[in-house]
mmCIF file of C-alpha atoms in Angstrom:
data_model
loop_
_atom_site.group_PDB
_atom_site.id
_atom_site.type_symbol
_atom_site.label_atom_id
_atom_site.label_comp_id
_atom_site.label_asym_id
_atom_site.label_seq_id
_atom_site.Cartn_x
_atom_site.Cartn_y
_atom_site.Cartn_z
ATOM 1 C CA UNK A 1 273.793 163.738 55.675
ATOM 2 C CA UNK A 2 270.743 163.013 58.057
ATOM 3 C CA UNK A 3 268.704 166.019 58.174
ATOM 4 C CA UNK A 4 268.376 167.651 61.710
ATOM 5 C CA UNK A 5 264.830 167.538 63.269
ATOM 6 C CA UNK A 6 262.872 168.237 66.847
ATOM 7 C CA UNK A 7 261.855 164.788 68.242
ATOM 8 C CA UNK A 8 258.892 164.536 71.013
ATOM 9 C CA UNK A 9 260.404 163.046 73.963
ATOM 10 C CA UNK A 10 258.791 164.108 77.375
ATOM 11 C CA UNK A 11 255.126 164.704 77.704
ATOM 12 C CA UNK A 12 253.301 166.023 80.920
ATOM 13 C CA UNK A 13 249.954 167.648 82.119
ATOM 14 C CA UNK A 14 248.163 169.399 85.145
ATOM 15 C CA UNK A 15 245.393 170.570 86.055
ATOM 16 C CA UNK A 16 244.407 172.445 89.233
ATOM 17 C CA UNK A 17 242.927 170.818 92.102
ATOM 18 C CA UNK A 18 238.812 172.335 92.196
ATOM 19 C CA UNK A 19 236.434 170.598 90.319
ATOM 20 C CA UNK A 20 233.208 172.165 89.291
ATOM 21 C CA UNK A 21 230.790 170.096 87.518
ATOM 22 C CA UNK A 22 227.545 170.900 85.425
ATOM 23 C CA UNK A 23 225.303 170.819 88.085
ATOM 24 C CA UNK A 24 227.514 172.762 90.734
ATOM 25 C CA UNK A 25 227.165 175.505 87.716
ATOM 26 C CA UNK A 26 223.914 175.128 86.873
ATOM 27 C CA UNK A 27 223.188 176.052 90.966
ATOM 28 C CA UNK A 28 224.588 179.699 90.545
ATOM 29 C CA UNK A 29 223.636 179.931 86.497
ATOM 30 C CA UNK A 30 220.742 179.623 83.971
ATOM 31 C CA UNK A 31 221.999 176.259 83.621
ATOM 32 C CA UNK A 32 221.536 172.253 83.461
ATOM 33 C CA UNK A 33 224.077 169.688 82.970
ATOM 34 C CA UNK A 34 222.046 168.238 80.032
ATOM 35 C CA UNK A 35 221.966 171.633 78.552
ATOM 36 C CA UNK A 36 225.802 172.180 78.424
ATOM 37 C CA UNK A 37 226.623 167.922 78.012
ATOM 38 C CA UNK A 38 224.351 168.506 74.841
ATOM 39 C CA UNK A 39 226.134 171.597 73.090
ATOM 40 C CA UNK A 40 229.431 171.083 73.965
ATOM 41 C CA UNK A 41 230.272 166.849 75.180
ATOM 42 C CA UNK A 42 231.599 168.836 78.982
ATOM 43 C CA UNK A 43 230.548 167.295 81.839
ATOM 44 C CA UNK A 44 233.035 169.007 84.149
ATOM 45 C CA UNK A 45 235.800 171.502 84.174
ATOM 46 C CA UNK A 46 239.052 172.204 86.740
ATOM 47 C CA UNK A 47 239.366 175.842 88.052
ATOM 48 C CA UNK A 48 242.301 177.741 89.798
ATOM 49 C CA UNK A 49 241.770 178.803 93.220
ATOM 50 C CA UNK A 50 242.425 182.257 94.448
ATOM 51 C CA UNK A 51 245.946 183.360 94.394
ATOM 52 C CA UNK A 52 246.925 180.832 91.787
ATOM 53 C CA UNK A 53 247.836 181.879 88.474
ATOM 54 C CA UNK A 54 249.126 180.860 85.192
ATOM 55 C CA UNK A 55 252.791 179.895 85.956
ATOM 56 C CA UNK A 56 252.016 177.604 88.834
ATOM 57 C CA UNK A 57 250.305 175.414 86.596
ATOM 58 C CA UNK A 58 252.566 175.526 83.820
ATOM 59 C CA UNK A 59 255.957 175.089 86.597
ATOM 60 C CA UNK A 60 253.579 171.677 87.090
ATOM 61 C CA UNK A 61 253.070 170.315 83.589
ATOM 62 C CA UNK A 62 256.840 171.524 82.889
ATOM 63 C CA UNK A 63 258.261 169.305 85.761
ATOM 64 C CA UNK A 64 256.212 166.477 84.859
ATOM 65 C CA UNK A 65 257.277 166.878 81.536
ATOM 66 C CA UNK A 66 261.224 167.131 82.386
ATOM 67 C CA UNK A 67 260.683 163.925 83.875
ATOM 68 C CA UNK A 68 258.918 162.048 81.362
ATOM 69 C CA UNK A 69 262.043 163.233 79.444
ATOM 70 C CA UNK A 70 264.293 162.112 81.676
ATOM 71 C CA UNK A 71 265.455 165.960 82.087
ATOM 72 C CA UNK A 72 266.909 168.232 84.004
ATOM 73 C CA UNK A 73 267.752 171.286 81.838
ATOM 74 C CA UNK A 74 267.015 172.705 78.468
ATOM 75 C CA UNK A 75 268.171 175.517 76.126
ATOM 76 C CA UNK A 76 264.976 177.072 75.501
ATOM 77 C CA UNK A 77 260.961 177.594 77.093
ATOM 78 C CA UNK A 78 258.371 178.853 75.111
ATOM 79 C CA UNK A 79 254.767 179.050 76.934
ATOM 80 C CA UNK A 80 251.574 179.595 74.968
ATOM 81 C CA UNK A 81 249.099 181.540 77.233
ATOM 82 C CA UNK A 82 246.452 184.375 76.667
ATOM 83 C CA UNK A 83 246.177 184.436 80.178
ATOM 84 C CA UNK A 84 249.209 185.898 81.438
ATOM 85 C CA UNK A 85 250.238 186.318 85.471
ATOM 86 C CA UNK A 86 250.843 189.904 84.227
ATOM 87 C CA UNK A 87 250.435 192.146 81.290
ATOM 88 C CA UNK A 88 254.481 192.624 81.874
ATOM 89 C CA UNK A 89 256.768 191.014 81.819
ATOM 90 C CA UNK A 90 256.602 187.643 80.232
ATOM 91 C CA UNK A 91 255.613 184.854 82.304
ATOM 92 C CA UNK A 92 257.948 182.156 80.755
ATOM 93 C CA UNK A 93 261.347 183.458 81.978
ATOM 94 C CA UNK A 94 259.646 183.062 86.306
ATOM 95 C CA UNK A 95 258.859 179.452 84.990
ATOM 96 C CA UNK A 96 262.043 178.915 83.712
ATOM 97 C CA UNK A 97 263.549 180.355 86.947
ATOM 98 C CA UNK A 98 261.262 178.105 89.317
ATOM 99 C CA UNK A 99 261.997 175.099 87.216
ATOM 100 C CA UNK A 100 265.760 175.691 87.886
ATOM 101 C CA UNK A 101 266.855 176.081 84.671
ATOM 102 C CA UNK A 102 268.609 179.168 85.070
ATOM 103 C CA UNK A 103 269.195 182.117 82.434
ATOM 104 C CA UNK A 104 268.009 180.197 79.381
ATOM 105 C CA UNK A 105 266.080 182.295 76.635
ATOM 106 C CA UNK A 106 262.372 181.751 77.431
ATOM 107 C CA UNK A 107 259.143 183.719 75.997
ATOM 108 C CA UNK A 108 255.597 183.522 75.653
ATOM 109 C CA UNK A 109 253.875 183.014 72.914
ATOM 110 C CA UNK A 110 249.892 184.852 72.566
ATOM 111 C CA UNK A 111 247.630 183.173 69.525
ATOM 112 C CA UNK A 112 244.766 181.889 72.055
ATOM 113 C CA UNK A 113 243.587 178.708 71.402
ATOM 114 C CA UNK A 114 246.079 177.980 68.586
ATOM 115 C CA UNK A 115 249.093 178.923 71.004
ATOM 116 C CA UNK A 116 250.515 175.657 71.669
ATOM 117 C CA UNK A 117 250.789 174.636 67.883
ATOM 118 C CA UNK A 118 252.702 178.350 67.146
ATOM 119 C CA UNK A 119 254.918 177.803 70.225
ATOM 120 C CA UNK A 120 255.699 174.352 68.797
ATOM 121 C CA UNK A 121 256.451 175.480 65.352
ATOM 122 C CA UNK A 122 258.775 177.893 66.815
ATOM 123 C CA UNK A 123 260.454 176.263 68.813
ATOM 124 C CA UNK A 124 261.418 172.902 66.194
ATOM 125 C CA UNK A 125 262.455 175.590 63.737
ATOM 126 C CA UNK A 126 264.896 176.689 66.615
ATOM 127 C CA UNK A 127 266.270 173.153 66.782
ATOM 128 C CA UNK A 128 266.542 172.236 63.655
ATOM 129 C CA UNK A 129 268.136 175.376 63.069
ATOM 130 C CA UNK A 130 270.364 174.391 65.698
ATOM 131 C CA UNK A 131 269.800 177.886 68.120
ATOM 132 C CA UNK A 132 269.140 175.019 70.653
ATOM 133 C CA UNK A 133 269.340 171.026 71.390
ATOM 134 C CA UNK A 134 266.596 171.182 74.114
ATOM 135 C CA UNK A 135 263.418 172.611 74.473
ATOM 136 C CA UNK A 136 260.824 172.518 76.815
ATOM 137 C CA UNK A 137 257.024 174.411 75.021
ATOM 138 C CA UNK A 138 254.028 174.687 77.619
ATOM 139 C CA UNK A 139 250.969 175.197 76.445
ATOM 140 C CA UNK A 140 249.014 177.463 79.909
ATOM 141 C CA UNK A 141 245.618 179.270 80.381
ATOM 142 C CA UNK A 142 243.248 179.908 83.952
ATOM 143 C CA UNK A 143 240.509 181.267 81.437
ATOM 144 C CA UNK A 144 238.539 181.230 84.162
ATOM 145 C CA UNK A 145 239.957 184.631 85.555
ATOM 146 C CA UNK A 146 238.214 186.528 82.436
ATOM 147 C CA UNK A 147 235.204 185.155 81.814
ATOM 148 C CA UNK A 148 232.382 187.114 82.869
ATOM 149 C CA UNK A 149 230.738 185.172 85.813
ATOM 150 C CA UNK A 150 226.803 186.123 84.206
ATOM 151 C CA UNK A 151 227.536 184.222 81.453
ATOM 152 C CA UNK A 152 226.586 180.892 81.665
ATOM 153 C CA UNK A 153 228.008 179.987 78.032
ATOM 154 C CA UNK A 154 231.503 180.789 78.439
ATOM 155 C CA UNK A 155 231.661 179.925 82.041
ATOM 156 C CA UNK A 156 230.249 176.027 80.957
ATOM 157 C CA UNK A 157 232.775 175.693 77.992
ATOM 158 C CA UNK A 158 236.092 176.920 79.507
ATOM 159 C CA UNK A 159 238.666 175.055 82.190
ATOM 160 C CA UNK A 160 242.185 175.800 83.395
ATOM 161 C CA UNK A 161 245.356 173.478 83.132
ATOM 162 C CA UNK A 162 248.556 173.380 81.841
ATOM 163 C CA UNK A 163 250.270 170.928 79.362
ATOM 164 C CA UNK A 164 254.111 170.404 78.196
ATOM 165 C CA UNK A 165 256.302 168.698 75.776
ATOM 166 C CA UNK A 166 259.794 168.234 75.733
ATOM 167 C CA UNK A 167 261.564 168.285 72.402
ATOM 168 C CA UNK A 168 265.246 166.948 71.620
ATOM 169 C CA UNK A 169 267.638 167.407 68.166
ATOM 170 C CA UNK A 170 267.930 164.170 66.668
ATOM 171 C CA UNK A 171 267.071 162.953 63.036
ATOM 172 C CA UNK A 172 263.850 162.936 60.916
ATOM 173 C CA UNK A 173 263.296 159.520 60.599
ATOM 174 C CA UNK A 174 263.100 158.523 64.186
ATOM 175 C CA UNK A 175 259.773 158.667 65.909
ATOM 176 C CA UNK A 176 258.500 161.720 67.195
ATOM 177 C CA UNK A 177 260.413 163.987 64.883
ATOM 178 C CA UNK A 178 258.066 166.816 63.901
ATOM 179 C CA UNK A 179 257.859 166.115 59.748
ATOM 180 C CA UNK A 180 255.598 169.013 59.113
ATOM 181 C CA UNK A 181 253.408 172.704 60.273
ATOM 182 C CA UNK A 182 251.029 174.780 58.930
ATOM 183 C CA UNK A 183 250.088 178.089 60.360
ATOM 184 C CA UNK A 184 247.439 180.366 59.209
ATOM 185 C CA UNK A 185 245.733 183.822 60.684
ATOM 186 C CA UNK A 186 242.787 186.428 59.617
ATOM 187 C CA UNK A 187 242.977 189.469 61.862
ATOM 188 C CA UNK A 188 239.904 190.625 59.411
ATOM 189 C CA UNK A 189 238.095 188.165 61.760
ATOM 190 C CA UNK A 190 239.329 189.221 65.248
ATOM 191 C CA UNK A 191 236.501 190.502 66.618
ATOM 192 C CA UNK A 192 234.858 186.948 66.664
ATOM 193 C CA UNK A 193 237.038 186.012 69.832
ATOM 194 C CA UNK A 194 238.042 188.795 72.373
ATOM 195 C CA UNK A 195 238.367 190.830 75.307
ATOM 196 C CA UNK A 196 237.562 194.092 74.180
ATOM 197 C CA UNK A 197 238.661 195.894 76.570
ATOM 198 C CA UNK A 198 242.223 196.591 79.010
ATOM 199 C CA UNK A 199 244.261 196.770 76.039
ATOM 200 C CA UNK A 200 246.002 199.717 74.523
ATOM 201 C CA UNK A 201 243.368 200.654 72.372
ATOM 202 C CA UNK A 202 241.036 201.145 75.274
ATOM 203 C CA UNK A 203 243.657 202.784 77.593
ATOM 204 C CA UNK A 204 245.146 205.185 75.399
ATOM 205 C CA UNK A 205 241.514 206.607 74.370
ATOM 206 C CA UNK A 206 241.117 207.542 78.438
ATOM 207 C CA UNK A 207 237.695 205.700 78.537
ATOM 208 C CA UNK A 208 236.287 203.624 81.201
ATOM 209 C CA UNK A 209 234.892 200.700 79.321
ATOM 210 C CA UNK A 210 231.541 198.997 80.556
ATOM 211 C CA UNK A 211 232.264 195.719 83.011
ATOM 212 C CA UNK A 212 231.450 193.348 80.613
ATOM 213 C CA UNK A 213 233.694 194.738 78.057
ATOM 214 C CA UNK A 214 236.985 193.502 80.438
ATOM 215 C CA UNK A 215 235.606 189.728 80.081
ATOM 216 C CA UNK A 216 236.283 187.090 77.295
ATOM 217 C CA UNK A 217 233.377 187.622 74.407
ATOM 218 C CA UNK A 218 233.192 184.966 71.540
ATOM 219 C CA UNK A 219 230.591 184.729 68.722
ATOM 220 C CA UNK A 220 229.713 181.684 68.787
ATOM 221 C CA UNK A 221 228.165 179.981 65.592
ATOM 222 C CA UNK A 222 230.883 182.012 62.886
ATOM 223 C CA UNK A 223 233.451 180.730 65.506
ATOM 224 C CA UNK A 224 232.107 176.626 65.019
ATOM 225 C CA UNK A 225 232.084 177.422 61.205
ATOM 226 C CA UNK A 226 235.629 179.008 60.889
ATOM 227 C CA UNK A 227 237.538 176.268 63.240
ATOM 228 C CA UNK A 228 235.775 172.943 61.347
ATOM 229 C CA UNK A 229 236.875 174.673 58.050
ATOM 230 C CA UNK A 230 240.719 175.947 59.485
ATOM 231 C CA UNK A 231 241.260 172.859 61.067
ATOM 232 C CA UNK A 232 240.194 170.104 58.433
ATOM 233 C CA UNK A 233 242.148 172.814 55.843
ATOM 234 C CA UNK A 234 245.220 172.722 57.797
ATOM 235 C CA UNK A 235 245.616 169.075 58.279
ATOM 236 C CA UNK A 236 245.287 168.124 54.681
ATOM 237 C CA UNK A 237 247.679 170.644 53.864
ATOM 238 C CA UNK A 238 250.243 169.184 56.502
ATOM 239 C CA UNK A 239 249.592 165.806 55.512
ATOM 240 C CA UNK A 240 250.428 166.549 51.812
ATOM 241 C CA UNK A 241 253.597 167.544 52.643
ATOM 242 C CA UNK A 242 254.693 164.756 54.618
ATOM 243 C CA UNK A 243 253.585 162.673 52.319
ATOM 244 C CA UNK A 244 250.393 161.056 53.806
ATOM 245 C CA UNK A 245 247.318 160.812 52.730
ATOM 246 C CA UNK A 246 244.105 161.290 54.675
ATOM 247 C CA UNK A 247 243.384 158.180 55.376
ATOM 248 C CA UNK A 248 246.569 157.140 56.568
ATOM 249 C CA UNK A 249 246.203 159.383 59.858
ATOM 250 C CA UNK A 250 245.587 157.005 62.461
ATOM 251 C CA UNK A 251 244.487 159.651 65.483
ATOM 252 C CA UNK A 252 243.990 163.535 65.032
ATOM 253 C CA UNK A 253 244.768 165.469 68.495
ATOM 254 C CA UNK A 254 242.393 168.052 67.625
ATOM 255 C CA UNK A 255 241.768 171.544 70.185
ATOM 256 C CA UNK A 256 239.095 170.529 72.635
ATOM 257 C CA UNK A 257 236.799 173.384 72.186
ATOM 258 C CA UNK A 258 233.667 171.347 71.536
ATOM 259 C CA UNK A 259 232.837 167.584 71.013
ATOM 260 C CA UNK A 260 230.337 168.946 67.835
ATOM 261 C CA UNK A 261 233.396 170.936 66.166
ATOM 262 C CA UNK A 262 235.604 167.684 66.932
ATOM 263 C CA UNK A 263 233.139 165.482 65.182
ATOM 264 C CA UNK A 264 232.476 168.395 62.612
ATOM 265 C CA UNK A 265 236.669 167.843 61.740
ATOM 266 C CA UNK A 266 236.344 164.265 61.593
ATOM 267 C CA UNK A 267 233.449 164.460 58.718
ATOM 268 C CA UNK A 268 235.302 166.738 56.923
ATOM 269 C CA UNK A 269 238.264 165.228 57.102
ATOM 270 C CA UNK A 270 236.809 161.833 56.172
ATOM 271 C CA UNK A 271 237.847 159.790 58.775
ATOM 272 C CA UNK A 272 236.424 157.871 61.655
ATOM 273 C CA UNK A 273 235.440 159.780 64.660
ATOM 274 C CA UNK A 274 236.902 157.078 66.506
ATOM 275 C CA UNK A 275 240.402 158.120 65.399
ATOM 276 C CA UNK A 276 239.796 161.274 67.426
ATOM 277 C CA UNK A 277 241.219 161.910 71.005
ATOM 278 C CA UNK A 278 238.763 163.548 73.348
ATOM 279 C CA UNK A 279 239.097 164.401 76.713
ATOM 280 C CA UNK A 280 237.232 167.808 76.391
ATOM 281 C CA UNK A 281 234.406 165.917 78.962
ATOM 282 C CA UNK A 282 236.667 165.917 81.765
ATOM 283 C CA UNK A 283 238.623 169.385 81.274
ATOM 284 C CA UNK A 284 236.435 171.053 78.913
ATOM 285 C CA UNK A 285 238.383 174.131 77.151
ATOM 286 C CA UNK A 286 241.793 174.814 78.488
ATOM 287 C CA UNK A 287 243.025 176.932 75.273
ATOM 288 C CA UNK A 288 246.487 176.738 74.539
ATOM 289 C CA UNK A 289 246.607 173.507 77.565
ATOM 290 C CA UNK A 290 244.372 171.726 75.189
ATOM 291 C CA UNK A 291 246.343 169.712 72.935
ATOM 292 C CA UNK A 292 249.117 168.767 75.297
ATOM 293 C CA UNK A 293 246.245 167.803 77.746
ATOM 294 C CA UNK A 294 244.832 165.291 75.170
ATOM 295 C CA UNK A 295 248.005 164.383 74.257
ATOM 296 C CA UNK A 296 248.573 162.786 77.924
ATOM 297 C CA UNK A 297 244.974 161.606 78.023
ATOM 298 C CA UNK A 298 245.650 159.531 74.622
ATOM 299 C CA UNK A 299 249.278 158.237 76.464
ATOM 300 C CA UNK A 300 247.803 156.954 79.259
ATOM 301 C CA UNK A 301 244.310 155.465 78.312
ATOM 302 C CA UNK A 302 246.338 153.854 75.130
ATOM 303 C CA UNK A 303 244.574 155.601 72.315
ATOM 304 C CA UNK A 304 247.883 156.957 71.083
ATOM 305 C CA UNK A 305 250.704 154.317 70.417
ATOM 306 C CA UNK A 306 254.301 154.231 69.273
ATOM 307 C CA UNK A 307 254.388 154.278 64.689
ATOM 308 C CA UNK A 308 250.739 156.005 65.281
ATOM 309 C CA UNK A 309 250.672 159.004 62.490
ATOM 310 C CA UNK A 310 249.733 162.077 64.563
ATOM 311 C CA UNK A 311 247.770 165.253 63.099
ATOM 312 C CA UNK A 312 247.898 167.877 65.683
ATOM 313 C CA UNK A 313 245.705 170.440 64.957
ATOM 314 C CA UNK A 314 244.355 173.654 66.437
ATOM 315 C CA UNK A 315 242.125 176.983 65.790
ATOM 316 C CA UNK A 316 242.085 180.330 68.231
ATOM 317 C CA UNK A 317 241.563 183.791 68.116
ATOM 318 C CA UNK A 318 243.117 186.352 65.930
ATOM 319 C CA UNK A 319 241.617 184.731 64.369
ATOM 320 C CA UNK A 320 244.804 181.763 63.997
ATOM 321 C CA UNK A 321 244.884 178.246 63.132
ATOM 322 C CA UNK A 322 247.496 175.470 62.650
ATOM 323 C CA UNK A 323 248.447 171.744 62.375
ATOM 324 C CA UNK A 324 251.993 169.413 62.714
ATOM 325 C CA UNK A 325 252.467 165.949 62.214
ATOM 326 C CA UNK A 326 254.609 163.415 63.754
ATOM 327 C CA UNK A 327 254.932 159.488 64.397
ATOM 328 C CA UNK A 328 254.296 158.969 67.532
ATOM 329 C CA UNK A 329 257.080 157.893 69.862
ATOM 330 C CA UNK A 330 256.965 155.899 72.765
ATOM 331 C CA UNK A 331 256.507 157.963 75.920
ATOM 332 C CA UNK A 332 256.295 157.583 79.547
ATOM 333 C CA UNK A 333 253.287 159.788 80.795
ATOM 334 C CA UNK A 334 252.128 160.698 84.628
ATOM 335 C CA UNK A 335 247.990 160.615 84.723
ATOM 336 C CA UNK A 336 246.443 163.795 85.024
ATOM 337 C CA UNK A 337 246.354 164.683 88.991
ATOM 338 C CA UNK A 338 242.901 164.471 90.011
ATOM 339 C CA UNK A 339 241.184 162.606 87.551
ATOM 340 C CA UNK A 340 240.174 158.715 87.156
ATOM 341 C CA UNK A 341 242.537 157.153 84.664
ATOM 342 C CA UNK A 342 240.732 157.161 81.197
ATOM 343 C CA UNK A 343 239.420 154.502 79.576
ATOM 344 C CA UNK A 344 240.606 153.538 75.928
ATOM 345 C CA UNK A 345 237.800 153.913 73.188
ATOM 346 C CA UNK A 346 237.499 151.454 70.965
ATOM 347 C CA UNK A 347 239.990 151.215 67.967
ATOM 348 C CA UNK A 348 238.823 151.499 64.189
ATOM 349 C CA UNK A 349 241.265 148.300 63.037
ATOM 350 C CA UNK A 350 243.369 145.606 64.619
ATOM 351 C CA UNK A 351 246.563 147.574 63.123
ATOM 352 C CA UNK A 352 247.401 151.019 62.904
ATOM 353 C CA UNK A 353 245.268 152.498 60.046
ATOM 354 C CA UNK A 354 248.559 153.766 57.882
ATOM 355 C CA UNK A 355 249.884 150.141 58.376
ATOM 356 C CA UNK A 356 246.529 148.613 57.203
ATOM 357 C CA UNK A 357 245.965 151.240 54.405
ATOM 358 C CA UNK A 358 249.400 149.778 52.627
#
């Protein structure tokens, strides 16, 4: 009997409609574009306007992921997001509502910048499982509503946008079944990436916290060192167990935090940087959106093709971490809204690099 697996098959993305470049930050901040292009590969970032919030942009990347599915309904919606419309309830049952999907069980998941991978892992259990046949995981974050608007760090490293996959039941050997996950946390570590304050902790002690204390905080260079090391960890340990080497991962899908951490993975990992997918230049860091972003930025500038072997991998606070692999299926992506299409870097080999490796 064929074992029962998730399978990728709808892919969509959004971002919202504001664009703020390095120079339009570096005229309100301590700033240059060559400053922040240096340290971190961003050259520009998408932020929500006022009155928009978390679950518009993930209703967006949802619908454009039903379609790209060829969709209408689903059994289940998970959305990753550390950024909330409200402390409660749970955004992901209005999203489900507004997508029309009616009374379906649907939850958010909170593990930062690893979010999307944990909502994934979730959710194919669930399927293969069989709790559903259908599910549609969203990964959602306007960071830009808690980062403190002095600091010109945060504020040049993090965007908003949403991203969404569709997943199906269907059998492990067709492409885009989900063959394998690793998930990791160190809550030792959790004061490397916070927001100290409007929490439970803080409430329940009756103090009025400084200002600063209610904005995103991250420490920056034990931050670098932990994701290169989580990341490259957690890949190798998903590709053992589905049976791949290293070298026989044609393009890693890595969380856009910084182009130096991205390259950082690549070296430790052993592999090309070329095999990466980058579009952390034109979002910059959309936390949990981040994967599924790249995801339809490799589609549609034809980085990532059908029989390509897939490490997604991601790192977040908690501090959390995680990977998956697939083969890649063949997909029918919108472009990102808003941005020029982009352009396909140059490939390593002729034929995929598994292919070439046998």
């Amino acid at each position: 009997m064929t074992a029962r697996a998730a399978v990728l098959s709808g892919l969509g993305g959004w971002v919202p409609p504001r664009l703020v470049t390095n120079d339009q930050l570096a005229e309100k901040l301590d700033t240059t574009d060559e400053w922040i292009r240096v340290r971190t590969g961003i050259r520009q970032r998408f932020v929500v306007d006022a009155g928009m919030a978390t679950s518009d942009m993930a209703v967006e990347a949802g619908r454009r992921a039903l379609r790209s599915a060829g969709e209408s309904r689903v059994d289940l919606v998970v959305l990753a997001t550390s950024t909330p419309d409200h402390p409660c309830p749970a955004t992901a049952p209005e999203v489900a509502s507004r997508l029309g999907l009616g009374e379906v069980p649907a939850f958010d998941i909170a593990a930062v910048c690893s979010g999307f991978v944990y909502a994934l892992a979730i959710s194919v259990a669930m399927i293969e499982c069989g709790s559903a046949d259908t599910a549609l995981v969203i990964g959602a974050d306007s960071f830009s509503t808690i980062l403190n608007p002095r600091d010109r760090t945060t504020r040049a490293i993090f965007g908003d946008g949403a991203g969404a996959v569709v997943l199906r039941a269907g059998e492990a050997e067709e492409r885009g079944a989900f063959l394998g996950f690793d998930l990791g946390s160190d809550g030792s570590q959790a004061d490397l990436i916070t927001v100290p304050a409007g929490g439970s902790e803080q409430r329940s002690m009756g103090l009025v916290a400084p200002e600063d204390d209610y904005y995103f905080a991250m420490q920056g260079r034990p931050v670098f060192r932990n994701a290169v090391v989580r990341m490259s960890e957690s890949a190798r340990k998903v590709a053992e167990r589905v049976g791949w080497s290293v070298g026989e991962i044609d393009r890693v899908i890595a969380h856009q935090a910084n182009v130096r951490i991205l390259h950082a993975v690549a070296l430790e990992l052993g592999i090309p940087v070329e095999r990466l997918v980058v579009n952390l230049d034109r979002v910059a860091n959309t936390v949990a959106a981040s994967i599924p972003l790249a995801l339809v930025d490799g589609v549609v500038s034809g980085h990532l093709q059908p029989d390509d072997h897939v490490m997604l991998c991601g790192f977040g606070g908690g501090l959390t971490w995680g990977a998956a692999g697939l083969t890649f299926p063949s997909l029918s992506v919108e472009p990102l809204p808003g941005l020029p299409l982009p352009t396909r870097p140059p490939l390593p080999a002729a034929l995929p690099v598994h292919a070439a490796a046998r």
